[in-house]
Amino acid sequence: MPIDLGFKIARIDLSNCQVRVERLEADTFDLLIGGRGLAAKLLFEGQPAGADPLGPDNQLIFATGKLVGTPVPTAGQTTITSKSPATGLYFKSNTGGAWAKALRRAGWDAVVFTGVSERPVYVTIDDDQVEIHDAGELWGKTVRETEAWLHRELRGQGWDNATIGQAGENLVNFACVMTNLFHAAGRGGLGAVMGSKKLKAVSVRGTGKTPVADPTALRREIEAVLAKIDGTVKAKLYVDYGTSATVEYVNESWSMPVNNFQKSHIEDGHLISGSYLDEKRYMRKGSACSACPLGCHKYSEVRQGVFRGKSGGPEYETLAALGASLGINDVEAVLRGNELCNDYGMDTISAGGAVGWLLECVERGALPPGAAGDLDLSWGNGETMVELLHWIAHRQGIGDLLAEGTRIAAERTGGDSYQWAVQANGLEQSRVDTRVAKAYSLAFAVNPRGPDHLHAQPMAEFGHFPEARELVKRILGREEECTGTTLKGKPELVRWHEDMFALTDSLGICSFATTSSYIVSLESLALMVSAALGVEMSGEELLERGRRCVVLERCFNLREKPNRKDELPWRLMNEPISEGPLAGHVNSAQELGGLLRQYYRLQGYDLETGRPTRELLGRLELAEGVKGLDDWAQTLP
Ligand code: SF4
């Protein structure tokens, strides 16, 4: 059966309540595949340089890939893209659940919001019917309350919701968009962009079917993937504990970012680990995003006491950010913090980063001990962390400063406080110590979002499991580089992971399957694309589409901020690890500079500035495929 490779896009202008349908031809698929690639093109073409992230010109783009809605394993991701209020730069964030599948079944590939509504609204997309409704009653409600209200109001079955909580309404710079209650499009404040537009929720119901070109061939390849999952170490860990499985390993290898990255190991770290959550029955059964056989998504519950409650998660990053990073090993406090972040729609990594920065400012005398009234601002106090999360979401007291994120908070506080803001380009670093992971350090520096793990997660550099070692051998032709601290081969590893991540996002599947566990290989992707979409492209041809997306996102950033630098947080560049077997390691300027030059050479960027050249944009066919790109490139020195 022939598959439509064109794109149907709903453009919704919230300033004047207008809905317009736009169609793009299949040449966009050939250029950038869809999903994240499609959104990168729409973002570059559809708004002026310098648009205010919280103003009417900034677009908020929900996009899905062409595999979403098919039975391809893990094909259920929504990519949300906009200009970030935290970084002032390109931002994409993925979320799971079933929202993307509903959108595809409703017949849409993307929804683009522009403008600012005068009053709170929510939008329903019921197959091809798009309507804007008053959301006055919803404003001020948590994500959980909003979901319950929509469930009552929309009655009928089959609605999937993307919502914001109070953090988005209050323009917290790290507010999330939440889908299906517990799935977060986190990090750079896309929830605040949604809040600035006075858009409380987007509810979708789709009753159509997503056809596939060759169901028999697709079934054959899916069975091969499922068989591989059964034999993959990393997949079993995801199934059993989700990403919380990683806590003990990171702590025991002395690379846990304890007390805002000052130390590397937390005593009794197993108390915040996935196995402890499971053993003590805090962890409840898991669930899966649509079409996912892994089901890494967990639920947790504290049954009694001051931290009583239940929610989705927690992920490794949350256990590290709200736990070890703040010196907290009381898992019940961390679970309550996780629940609050989900309910308010707030990113746990940045929220933990902001609280950690405050605690260190007080520890070192940059802020007074009474900066948060009577709260005890010493490390390890779970009740303080929980209280501060309320304050941040409501911008109450010092929470108003923390809600800006650590870069702005440090700029306003002055002195040496920038040193304890573990951020670069306005984004708080993921809870990964890049001083002992050199591919990670390069990947974080060149990430257009800032220093985090969701543009390229070069897990293979550690060689922890057979699939990782096999991949390193394939990329570098040798296996011996499988340690975090060696420099050789790291630019090549980062390049492959960036391209693969972008391709994965563009198809609408989950990166856990491809660039984290390495269950789904490039060849397997090519076979599934062929069977599902009837498109014959080799793995390398697909990977090149991922690379185009990476380059285009970089161009967006350079158009916004020509002097943007690929950099890492001050602490990781200037303070060596202080303790344990990895003491002394640091990301020096010289080391990072060397890695960047090798990476720029591989990419075909200008070696001094890291800018894509006009020749590269022409060779990748981006210059003619993305409106305005060549004009912009001509302005480059
Ligand atoms: S691996 Fe986890 S996050 Fe990814 S699709 Fe499956 S359940 Fe969702």
Tab-separated table of N, CA and C in Angstrom, residues 11 13 82 134 137 154 161 200 219 227 242 337 344 385 566-567 620:
chain	number	residue	atom	x	y	z
A	11	ARG	N	-2.027	24.895	11.837
A	11	ARG	CA	-1.418	26.135	12.358
A	11	ARG	C	-2.492	26.886	13.127
A	13	ASP	N	-3.304	30.102	15.422
A	13	ASP	CA	-2.889	31.417	15.910
A	13	ASP	C	-3.791	31.788	17.088
A	82	SER	N	10.613	24.643	20.268
A	82	SER	CA	10.361	26.075	20.361
A	82	SER	C	11.683	26.779	20.645
A	134	ASP	N	-12.629	27.948	26.106
A	134	ASP	CA	-12.263	28.712	27.298
A	134	ASP	C	-11.709	27.772	28.379
A	137	GLU	N	-11.676	28.030	33.984
A	137	GLU	CA	-11.825	27.156	35.153
A	137	GLU	C	-10.564	26.351	35.449
A	154	LEU	N	-14.642	16.313	28.684
A	154	LEU	CA	-14.653	15.783	27.314
A	154	LEU	C	-15.449	14.484	27.219
A	161	ASN	N	-4.094	13.931	26.519
A	161	ASN	CA	-3.919	15.346	26.820
A	161	ASN	C	-2.454	15.727	27.003
A	200	LYS	N	-3.564	26.094	28.151
A	200	LYS	CA	-3.481	25.191	29.296
A	200	LYS	C	-3.368	23.729	28.875
A	219	ARG	N	6.150	-7.176	10.294
A	219	ARG	CA	5.995	-8.129	11.399
A	219	ARG	C	7.286	-8.943	11.583
A	227	ALA	N	12.998	-10.272	19.755
A	227	ALA	CA	13.908	-11.351	20.179
A	227	ALA	C	15.192	-10.742	20.735
A	242	GLY	N	13.363	0.559	35.262
A	242	GLY	CA	13.442	1.838	34.560
A	242	GLY	C	14.856	2.399	34.698
A	337	GLY	N	9.173	15.003	46.181
A	337	GLY	CA	9.657	16.054	45.275
A	337	GLY	C	9.309	15.721	43.828
A	344	TYR	N	3.150	20.088	39.296
A	344	TYR	CA	3.310	21.488	38.893
A	344	TYR	C	3.780	21.607	37.436
A	385	MET	N	13.840	20.817	50.674
A	385	MET	CA	13.739	20.643	49.217
A	385	MET	C	12.274	20.660	48.778
A	566	ASP	N	30.298	26.650	22.221
A	566	ASP	CA	30.130	25.282	22.712
A	566	ASP	C	30.889	25.196	24.024
A	567	GLU	N	30.172	25.081	25.130
A	567	GLU	CA	30.873	25.146	26.416
A	567	GLU	C	30.224	24.256	27.466
A	620	LEU	N	24.682	19.286	1.901
A	620	LEU	CA	23.623	18.550	2.605
A	620	LEU	C	22.225	18.859	2.045
